mmCIF file with all atom_site columns, C-alpha atoms in Angstrom:
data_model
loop_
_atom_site.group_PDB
_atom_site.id
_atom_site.type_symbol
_atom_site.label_atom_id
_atom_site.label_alt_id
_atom_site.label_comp_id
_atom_site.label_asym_id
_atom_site.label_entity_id
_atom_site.label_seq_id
_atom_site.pdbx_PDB_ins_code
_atom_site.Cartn_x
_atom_site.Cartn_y
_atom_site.Cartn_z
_atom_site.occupancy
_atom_site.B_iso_or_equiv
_atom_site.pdbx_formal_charge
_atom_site.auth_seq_id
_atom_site.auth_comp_id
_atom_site.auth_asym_id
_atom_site.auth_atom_id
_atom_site.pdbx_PDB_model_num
ATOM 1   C CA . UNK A 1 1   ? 16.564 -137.523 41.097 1.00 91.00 ? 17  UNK A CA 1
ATOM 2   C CA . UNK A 1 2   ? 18.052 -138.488 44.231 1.00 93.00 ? 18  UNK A CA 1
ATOM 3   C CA . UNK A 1 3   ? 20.724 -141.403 43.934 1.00 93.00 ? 19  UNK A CA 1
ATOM 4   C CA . UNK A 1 4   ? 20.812 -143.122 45.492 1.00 94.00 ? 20  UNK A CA 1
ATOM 5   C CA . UNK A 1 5   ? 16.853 -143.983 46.319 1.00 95.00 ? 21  UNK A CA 1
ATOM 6   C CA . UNK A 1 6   ? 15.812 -144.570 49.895 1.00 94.00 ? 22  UNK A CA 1
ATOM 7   C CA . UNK A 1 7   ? 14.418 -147.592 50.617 1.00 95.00 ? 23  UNK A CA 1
ATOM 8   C CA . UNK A 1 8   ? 11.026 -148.262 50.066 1.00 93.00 ? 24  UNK A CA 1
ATOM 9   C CA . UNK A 1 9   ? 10.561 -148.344 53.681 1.00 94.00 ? 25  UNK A CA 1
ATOM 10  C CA . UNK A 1 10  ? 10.847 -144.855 54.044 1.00 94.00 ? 26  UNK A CA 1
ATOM 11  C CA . UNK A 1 11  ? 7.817  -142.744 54.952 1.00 95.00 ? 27  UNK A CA 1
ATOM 12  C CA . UNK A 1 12  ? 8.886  -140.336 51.157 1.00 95.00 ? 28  UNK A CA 1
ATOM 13  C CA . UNK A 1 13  ? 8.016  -143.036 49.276 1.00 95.00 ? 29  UNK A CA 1
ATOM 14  C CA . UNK A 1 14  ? 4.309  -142.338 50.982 1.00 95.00 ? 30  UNK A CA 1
ATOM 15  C CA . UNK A 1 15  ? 3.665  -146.106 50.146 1.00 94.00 ? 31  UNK A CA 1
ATOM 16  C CA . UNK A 1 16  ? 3.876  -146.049 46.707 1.00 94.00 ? 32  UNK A CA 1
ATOM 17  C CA . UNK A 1 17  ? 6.121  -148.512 44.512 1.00 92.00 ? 33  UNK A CA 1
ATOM 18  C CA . UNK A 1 18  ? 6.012  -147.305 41.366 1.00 95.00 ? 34  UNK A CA 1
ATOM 19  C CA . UNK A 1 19  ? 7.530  -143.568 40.040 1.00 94.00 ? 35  UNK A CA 1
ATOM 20  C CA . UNK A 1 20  ? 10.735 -142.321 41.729 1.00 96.00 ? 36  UNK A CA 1
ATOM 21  C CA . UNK A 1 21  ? 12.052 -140.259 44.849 1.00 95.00 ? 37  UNK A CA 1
ATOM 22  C CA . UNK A 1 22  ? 13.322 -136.712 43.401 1.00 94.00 ? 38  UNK A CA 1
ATOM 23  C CA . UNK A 1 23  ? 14.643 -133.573 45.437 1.00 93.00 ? 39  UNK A CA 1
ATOM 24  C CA . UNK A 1 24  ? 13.698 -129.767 45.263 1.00 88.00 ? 40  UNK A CA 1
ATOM 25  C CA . UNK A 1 25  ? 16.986 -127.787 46.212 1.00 85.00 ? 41  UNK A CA 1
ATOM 26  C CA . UNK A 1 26  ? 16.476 -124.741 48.168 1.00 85.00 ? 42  UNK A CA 1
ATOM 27  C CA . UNK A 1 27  ? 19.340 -122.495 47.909 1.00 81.00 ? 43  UNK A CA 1
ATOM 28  C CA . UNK A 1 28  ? 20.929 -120.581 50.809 1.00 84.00 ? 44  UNK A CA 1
ATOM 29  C CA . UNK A 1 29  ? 19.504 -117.296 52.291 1.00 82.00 ? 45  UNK A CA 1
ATOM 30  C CA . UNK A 1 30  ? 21.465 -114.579 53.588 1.00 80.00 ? 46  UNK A CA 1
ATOM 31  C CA . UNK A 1 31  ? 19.844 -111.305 55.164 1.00 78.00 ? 47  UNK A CA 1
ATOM 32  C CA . UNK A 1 32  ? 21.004 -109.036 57.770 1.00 81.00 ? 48  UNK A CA 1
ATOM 33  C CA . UNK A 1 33  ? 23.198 -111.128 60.344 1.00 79.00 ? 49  UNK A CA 1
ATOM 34  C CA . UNK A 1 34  ? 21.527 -113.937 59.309 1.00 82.00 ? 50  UNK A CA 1
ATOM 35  C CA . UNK A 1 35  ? 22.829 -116.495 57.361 1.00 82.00 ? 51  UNK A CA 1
ATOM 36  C CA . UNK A 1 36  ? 20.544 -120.168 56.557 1.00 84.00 ? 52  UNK A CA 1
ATOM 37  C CA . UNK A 1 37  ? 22.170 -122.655 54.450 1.00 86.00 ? 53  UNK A CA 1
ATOM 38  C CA . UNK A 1 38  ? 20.442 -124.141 51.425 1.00 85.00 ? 54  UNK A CA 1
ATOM 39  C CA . UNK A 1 39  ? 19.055 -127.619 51.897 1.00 90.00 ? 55  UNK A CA 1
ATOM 40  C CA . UNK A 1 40  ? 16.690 -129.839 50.049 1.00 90.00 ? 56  UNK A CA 1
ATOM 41  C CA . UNK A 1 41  ? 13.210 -131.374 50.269 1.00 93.00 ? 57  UNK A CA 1
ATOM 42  C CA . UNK A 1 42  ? 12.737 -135.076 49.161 1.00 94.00 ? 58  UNK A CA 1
ATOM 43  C CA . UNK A 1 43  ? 9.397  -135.900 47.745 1.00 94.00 ? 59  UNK A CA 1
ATOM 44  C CA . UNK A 1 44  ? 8.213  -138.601 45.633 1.00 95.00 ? 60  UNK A CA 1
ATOM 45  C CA . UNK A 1 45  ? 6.391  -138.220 41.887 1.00 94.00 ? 61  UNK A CA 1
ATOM 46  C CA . UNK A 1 46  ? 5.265  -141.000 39.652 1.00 94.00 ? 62  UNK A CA 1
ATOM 47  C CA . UNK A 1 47  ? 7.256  -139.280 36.775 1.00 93.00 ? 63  UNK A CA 1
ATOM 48  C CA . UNK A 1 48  ? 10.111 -136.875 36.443 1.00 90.00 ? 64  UNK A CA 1
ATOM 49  C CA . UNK A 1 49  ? 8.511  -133.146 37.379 1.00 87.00 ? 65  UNK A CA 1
ATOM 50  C CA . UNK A 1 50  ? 9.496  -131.088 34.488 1.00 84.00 ? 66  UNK A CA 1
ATOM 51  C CA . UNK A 1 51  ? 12.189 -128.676 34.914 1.00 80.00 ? 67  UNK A CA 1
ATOM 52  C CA . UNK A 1 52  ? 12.375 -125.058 35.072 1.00 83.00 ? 68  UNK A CA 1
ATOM 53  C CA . UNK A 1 53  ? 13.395 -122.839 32.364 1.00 92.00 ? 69  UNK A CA 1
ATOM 54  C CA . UNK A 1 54  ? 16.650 -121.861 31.695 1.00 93.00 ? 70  UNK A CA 1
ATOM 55  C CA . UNK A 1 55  ? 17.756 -118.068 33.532 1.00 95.00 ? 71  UNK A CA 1
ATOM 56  C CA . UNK A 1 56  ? 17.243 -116.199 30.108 1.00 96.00 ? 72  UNK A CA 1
ATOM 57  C CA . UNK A 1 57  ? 19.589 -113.581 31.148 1.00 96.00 ? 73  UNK A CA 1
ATOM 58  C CA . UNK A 1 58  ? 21.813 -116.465 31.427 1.00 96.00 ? 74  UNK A CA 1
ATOM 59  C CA . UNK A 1 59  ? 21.521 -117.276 27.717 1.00 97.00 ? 75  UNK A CA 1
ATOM 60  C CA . UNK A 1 60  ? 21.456 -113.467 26.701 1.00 97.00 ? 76  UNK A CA 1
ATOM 61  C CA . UNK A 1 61  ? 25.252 -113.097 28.156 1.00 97.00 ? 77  UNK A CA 1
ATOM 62  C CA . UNK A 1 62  ? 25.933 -116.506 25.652 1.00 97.00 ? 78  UNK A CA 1
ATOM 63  C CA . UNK A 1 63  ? 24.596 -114.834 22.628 1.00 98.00 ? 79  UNK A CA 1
ATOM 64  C CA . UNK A 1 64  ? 26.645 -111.822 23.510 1.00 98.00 ? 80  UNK A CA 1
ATOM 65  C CA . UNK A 1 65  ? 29.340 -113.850 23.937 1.00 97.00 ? 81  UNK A CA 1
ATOM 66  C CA . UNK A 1 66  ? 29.004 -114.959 20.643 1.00 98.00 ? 82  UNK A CA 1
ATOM 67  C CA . UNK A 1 67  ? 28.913 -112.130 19.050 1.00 98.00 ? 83  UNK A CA 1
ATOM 68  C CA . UNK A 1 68  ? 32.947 -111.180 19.885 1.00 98.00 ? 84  UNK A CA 1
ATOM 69  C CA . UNK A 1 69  ? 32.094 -107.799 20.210 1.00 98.00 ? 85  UNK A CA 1
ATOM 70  C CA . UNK A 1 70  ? 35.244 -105.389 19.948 1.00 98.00 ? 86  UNK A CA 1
ATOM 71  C CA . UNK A 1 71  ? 36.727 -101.989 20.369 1.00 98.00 ? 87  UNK A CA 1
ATOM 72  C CA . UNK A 1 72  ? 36.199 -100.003 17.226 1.00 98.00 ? 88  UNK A CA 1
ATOM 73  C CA . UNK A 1 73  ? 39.622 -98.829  15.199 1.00 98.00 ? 89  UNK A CA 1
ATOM 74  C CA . UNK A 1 74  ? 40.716 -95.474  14.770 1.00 98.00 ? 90  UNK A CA 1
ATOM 75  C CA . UNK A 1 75  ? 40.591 -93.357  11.770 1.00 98.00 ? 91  UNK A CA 1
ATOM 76  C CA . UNK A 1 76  ? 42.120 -90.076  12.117 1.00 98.00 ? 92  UNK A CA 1
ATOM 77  C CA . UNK A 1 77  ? 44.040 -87.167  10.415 1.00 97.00 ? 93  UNK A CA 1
ATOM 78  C CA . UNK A 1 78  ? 46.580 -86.423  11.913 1.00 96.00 ? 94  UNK A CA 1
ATOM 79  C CA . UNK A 1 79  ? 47.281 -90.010  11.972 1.00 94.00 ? 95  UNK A CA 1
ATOM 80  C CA . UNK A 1 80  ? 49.789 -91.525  14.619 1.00 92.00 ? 96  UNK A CA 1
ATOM 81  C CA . UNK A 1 81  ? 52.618 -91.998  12.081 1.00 92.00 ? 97  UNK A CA 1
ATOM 82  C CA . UNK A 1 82  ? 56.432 -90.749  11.786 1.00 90.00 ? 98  UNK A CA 1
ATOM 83  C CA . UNK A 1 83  ? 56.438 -87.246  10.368 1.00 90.00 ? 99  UNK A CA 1
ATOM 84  C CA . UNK A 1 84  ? 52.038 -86.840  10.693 1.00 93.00 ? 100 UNK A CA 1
ATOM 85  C CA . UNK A 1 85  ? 51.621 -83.439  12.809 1.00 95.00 ? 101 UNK A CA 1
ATOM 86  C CA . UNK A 1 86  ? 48.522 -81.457  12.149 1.00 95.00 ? 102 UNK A CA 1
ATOM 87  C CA . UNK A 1 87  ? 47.960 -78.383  12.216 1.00 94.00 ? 103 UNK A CA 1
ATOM 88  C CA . UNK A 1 88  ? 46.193 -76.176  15.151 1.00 96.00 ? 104 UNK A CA 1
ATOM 89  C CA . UNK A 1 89  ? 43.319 -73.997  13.914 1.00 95.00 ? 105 UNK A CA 1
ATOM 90  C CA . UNK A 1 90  ? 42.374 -76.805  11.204 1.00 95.00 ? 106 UNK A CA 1
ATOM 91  C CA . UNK A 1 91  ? 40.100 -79.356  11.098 1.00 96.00 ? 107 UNK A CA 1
ATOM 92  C CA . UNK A 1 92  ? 40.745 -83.017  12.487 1.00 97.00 ? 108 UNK A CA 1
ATOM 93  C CA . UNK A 1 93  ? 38.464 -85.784  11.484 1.00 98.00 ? 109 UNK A CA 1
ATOM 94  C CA . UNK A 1 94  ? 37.598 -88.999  13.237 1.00 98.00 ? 110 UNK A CA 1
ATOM 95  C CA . UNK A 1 95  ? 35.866 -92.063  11.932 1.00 98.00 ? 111 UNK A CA 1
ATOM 96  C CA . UNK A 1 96  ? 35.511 -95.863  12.469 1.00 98.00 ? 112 UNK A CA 1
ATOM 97  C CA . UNK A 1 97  ? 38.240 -97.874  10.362 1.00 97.00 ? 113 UNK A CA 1
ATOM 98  C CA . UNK A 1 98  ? 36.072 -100.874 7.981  1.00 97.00 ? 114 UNK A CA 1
ATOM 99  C CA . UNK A 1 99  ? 32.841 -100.662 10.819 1.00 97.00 ? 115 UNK A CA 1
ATOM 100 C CA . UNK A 1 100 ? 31.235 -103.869 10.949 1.00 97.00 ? 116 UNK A CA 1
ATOM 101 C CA . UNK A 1 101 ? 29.084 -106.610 12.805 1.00 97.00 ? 117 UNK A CA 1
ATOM 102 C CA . UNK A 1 102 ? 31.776 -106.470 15.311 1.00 97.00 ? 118 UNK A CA 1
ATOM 103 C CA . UNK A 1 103 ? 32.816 -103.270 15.695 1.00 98.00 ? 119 UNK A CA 1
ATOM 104 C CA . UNK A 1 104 ? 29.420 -101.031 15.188 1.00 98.00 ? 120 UNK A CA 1
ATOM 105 C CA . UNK A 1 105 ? 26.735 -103.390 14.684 1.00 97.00 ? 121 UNK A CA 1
ATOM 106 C CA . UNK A 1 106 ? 24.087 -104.174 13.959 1.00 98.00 ? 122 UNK A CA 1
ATOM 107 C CA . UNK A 1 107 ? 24.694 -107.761 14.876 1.00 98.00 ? 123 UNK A CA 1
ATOM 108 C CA . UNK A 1 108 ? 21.945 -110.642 16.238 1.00 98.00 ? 124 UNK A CA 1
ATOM 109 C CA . UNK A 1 109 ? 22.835 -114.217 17.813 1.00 98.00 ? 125 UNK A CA 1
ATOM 110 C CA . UNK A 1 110 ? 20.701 -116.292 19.739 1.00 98.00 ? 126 UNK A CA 1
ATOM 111 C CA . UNK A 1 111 ? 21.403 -119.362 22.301 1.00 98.00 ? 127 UNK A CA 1
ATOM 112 C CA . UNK A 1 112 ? 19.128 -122.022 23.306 1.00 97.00 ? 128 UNK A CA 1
ATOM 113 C CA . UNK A 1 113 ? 19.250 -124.783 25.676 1.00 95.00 ? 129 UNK A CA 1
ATOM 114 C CA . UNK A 1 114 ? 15.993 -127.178 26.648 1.00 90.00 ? 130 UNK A CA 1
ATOM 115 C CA . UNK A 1 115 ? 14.209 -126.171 23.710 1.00 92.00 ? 131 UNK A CA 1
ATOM 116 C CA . UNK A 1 116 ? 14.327 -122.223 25.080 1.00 96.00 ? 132 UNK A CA 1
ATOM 117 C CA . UNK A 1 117 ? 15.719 -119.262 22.923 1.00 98.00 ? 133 UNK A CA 1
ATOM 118 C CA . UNK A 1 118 ? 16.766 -116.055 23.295 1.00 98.00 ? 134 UNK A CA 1
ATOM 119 C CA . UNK A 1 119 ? 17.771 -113.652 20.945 1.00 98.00 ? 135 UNK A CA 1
ATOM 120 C CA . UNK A 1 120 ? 19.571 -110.852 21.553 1.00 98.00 ? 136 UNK A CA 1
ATOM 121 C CA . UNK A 1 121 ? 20.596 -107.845 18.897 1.00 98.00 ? 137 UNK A CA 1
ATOM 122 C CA . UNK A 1 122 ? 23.241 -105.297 19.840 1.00 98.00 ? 138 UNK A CA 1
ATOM 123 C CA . UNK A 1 123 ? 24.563 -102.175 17.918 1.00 98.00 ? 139 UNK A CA 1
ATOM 124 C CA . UNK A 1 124 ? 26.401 -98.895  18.493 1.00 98.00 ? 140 UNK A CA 1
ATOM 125 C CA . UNK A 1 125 ? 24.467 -95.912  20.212 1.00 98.00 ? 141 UNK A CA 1
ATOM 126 C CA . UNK A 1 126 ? 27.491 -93.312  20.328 1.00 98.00 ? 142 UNK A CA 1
ATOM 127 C CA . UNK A 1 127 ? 31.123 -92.707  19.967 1.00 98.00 ? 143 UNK A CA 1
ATOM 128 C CA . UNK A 1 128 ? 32.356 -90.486  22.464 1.00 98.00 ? 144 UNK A CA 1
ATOM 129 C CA . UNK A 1 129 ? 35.925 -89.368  21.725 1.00 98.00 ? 145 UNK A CA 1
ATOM 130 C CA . UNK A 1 130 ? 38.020 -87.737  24.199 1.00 98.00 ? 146 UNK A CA 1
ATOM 131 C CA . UNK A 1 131 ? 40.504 -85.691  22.076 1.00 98.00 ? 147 UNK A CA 1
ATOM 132 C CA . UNK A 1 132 ? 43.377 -85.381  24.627 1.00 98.00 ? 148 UNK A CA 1
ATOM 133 C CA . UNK A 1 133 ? 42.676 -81.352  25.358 1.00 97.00 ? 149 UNK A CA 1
ATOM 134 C CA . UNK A 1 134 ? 40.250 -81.809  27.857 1.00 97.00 ? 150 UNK A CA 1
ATOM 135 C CA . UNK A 1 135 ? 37.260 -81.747  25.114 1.00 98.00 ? 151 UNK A CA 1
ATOM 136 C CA . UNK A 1 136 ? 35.227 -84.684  24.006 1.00 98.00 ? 152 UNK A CA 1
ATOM 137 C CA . UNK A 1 137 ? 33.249 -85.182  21.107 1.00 98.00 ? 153 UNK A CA 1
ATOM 138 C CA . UNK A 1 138 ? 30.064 -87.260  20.855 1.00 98.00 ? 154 UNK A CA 1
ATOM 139 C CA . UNK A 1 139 ? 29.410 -89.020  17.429 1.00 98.00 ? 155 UNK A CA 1
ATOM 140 C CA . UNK A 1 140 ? 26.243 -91.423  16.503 1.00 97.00 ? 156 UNK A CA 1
ATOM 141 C CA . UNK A 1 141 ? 27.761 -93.036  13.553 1.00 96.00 ? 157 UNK A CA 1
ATOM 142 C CA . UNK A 1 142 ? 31.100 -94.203  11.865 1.00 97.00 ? 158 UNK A CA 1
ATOM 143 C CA . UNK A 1 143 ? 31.875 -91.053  10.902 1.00 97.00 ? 159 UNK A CA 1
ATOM 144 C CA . UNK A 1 144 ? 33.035 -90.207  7.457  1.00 97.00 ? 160 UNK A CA 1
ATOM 145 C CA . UNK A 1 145 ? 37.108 -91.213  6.479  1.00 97.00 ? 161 UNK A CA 1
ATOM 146 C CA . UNK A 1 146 ? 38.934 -88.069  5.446  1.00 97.00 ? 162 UNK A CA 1
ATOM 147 C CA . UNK A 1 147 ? 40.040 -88.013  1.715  1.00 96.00 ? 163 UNK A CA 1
ATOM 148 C CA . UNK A 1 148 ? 42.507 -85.204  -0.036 1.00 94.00 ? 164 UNK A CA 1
ATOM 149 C CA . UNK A 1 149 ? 39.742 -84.012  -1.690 1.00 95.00 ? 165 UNK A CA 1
ATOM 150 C CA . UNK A 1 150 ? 38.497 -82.764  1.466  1.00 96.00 ? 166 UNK A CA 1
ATOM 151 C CA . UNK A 1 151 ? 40.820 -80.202  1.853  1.00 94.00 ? 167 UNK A CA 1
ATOM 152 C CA . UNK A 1 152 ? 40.282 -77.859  4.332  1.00 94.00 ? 168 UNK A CA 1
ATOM 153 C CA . UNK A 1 153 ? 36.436 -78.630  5.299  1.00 96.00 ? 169 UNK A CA 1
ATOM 154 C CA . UNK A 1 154 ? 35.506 -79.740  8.820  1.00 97.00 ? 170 UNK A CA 1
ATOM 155 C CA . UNK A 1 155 ? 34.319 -83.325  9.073  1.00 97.00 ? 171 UNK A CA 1
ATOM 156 C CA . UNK A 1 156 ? 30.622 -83.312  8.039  1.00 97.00 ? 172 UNK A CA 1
ATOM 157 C CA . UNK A 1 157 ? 29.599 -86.314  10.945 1.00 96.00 ? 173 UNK A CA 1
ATOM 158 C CA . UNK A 1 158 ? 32.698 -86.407  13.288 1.00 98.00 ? 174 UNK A CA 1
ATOM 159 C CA . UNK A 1 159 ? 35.256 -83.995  13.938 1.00 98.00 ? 175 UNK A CA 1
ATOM 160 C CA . UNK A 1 160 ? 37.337 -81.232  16.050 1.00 98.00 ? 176 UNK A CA 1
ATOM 161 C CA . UNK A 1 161 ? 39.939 -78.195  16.017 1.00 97.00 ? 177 UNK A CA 1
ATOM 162 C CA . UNK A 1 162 ? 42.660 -78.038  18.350 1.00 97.00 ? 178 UNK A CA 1
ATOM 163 C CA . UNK A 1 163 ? 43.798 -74.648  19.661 1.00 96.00 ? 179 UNK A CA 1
ATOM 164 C CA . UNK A 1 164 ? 46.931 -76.137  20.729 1.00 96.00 ? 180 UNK A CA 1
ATOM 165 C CA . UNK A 1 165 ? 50.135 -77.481  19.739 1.00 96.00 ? 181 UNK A CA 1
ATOM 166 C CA . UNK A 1 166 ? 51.222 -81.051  21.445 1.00 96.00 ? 182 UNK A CA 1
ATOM 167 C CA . UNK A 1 167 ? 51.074 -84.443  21.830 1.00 97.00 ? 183 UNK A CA 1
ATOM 168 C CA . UNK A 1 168 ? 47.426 -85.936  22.369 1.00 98.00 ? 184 UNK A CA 1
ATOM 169 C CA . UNK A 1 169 ? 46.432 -89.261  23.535 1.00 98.00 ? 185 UNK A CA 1
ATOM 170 C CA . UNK A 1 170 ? 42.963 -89.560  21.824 1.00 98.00 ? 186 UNK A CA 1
ATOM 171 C CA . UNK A 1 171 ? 40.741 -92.206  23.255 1.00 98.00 ? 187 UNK A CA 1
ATOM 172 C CA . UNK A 1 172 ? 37.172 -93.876  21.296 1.00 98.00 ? 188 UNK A CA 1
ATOM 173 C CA . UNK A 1 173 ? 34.591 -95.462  23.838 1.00 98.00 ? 189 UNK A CA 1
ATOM 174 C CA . UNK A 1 174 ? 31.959 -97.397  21.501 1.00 98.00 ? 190 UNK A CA 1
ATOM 175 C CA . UNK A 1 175 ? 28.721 -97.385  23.848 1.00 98.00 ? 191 UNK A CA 1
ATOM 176 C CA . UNK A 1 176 ? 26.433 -100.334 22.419 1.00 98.00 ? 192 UNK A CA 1
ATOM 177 C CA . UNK A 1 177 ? 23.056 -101.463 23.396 1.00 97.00 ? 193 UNK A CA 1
ATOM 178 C CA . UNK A 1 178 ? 22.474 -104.827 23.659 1.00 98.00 ? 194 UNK A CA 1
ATOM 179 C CA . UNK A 1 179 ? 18.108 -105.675 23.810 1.00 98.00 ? 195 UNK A CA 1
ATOM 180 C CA . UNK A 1 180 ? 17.467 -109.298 24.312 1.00 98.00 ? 196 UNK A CA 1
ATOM 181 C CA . UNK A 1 181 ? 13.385 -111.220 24.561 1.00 98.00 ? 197 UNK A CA 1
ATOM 182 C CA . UNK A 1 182 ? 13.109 -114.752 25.506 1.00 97.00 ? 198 UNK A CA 1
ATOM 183 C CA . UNK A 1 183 ? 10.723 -117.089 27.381 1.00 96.00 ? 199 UNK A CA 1
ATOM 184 C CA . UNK A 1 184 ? 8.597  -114.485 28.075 1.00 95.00 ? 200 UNK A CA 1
ATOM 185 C CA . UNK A 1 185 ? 11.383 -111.632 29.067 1.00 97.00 ? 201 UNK A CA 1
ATOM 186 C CA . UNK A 1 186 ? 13.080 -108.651 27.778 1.00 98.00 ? 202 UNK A CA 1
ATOM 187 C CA . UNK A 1 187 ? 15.860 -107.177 29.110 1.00 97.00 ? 203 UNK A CA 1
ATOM 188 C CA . UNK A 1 188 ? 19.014 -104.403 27.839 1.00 97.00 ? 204 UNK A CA 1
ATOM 189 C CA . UNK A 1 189 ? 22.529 -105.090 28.450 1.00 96.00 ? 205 UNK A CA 1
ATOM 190 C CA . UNK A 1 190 ? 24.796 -102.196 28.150 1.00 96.00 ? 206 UNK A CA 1
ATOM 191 C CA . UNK A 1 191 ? 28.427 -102.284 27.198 1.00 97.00 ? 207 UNK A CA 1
ATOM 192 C CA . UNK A 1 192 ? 31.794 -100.284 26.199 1.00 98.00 ? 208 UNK A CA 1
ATOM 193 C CA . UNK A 1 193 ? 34.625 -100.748 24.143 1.00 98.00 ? 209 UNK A CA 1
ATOM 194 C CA . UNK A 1 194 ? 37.952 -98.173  24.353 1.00 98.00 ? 210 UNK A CA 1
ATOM 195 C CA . UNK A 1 195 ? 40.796 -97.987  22.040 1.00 98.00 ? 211 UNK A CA 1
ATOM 196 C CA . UNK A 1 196 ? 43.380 -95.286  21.770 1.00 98.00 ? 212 UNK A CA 1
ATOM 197 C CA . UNK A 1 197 ? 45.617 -93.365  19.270 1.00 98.00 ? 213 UNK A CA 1
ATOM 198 C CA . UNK A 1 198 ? 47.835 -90.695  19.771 1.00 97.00 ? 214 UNK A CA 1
ATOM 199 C CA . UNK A 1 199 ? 48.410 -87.691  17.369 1.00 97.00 ? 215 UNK A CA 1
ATOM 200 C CA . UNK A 1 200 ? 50.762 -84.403  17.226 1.00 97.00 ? 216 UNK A CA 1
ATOM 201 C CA . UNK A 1 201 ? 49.622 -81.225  16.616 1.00 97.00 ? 217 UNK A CA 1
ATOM 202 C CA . UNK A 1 202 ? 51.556 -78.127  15.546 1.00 95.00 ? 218 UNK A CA 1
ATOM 203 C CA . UNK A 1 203 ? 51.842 -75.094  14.306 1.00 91.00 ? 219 UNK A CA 1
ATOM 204 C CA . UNK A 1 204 ? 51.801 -73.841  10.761 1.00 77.00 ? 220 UNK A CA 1
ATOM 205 C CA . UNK A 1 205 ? 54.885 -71.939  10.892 1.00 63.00 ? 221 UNK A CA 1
ATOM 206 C CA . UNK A 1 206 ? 57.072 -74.743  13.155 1.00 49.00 ? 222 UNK A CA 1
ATOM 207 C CA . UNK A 1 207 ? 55.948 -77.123  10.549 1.00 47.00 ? 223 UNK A CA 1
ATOM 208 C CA . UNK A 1 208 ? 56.588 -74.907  7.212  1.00 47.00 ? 224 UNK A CA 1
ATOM 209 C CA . UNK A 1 209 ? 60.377 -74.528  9.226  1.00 45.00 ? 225 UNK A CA 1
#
């Protein structure tokens, strides 16, 4: 609506006297060394036109946002903690620490605005840990927490052997895909989360000394 209205005396009102003078913006146009700025075009209607839809990749980024997706936390053996060194040869294991909404998924919000929604649901595709030794290992799921009772197994989901003594920085990149439909759209949104940790690996001998 423009504001304020021209008088009624101008050739936009088309001589009507009823309805209202509104204005169609036109934005800016830039192209190869040429640059046209945006500008509008008055025109009168006897009722407020009805306005366009809301960008629904607009709203998808809000129900992202509302979703306060995170960084997974690390579960692994060795953990990072005084006196923890594994040992080269055997098996570490890696999992996700309490996975949830948050952290793996699956998790769905939705935003609205002028009676439009769109939805979008997000959740975990991979795990791709970079162990530090030039290896990385690709997971699909949580992964399974070690337990004593494990012994001396390999991790049945998520897991490595280093053939090396040292200190590793060991780094967890949570790959989700976000899918999102609305007024008449679909669309996929792809984003990453990294955390690190950092372990110690020996050998059995050092440590038995």
């Amino acid at each position: 609506l423009k504001d304020p209205q021209p008088l009624k005396s101008d050739p936009v009102w088309e001589g009507h006297t009823d309805g209202a003078i509104y204005a169609c913006e036109v934005g800016p146009t830039v192209g190869p060394g040429v640059i046209i700025a945006g500008y509008q075009i008055p025109f009168w209607a006897a009722s407020p036109p009805a306005l366009p839809p809301p960008d629904p990749r607009v709203l998808a980024a809000q129900a992202v946002d509302s979703m306060n997706l995170k960084a997974v936390t690390i579960g692994i053996v060795p953990e990072d903690a005084p006196g923890r060194v594994g040992i080269i040869g055997m098996p570490s294991w890696m999992w996700v620490e309490a996975p949830g909404e948050s952290t793996m998924g699956p998790i769905t919000r939705s935003a609205s605005a002028r009676g439009y929604t769109v939805t979008a649901v997000a959740k975990v595709a991979k795990i791709v840990w970079n162990m530090g030794d030039g290896q990385t290992v690709t997971c699909t799921g949580p992964g399974v927490p070690y337990a004593d009772r494990y012994g001396k197994q390999s991790s049945p989901e998520c897991g490595h052997t280093y053939t090396r003594q040292g200190r590793y920085t060991v780094s967890a990149t949570s790959y989700w895909t976000v899918n999102w439909s609305g007024i008449g759209q679909t669309g996929t949104i792809p984003i990453d989360f990294t955390t690190t940790t950092n372990i110690t690996m020996g050998e059995s001998q050092v440590i038995n000394q």
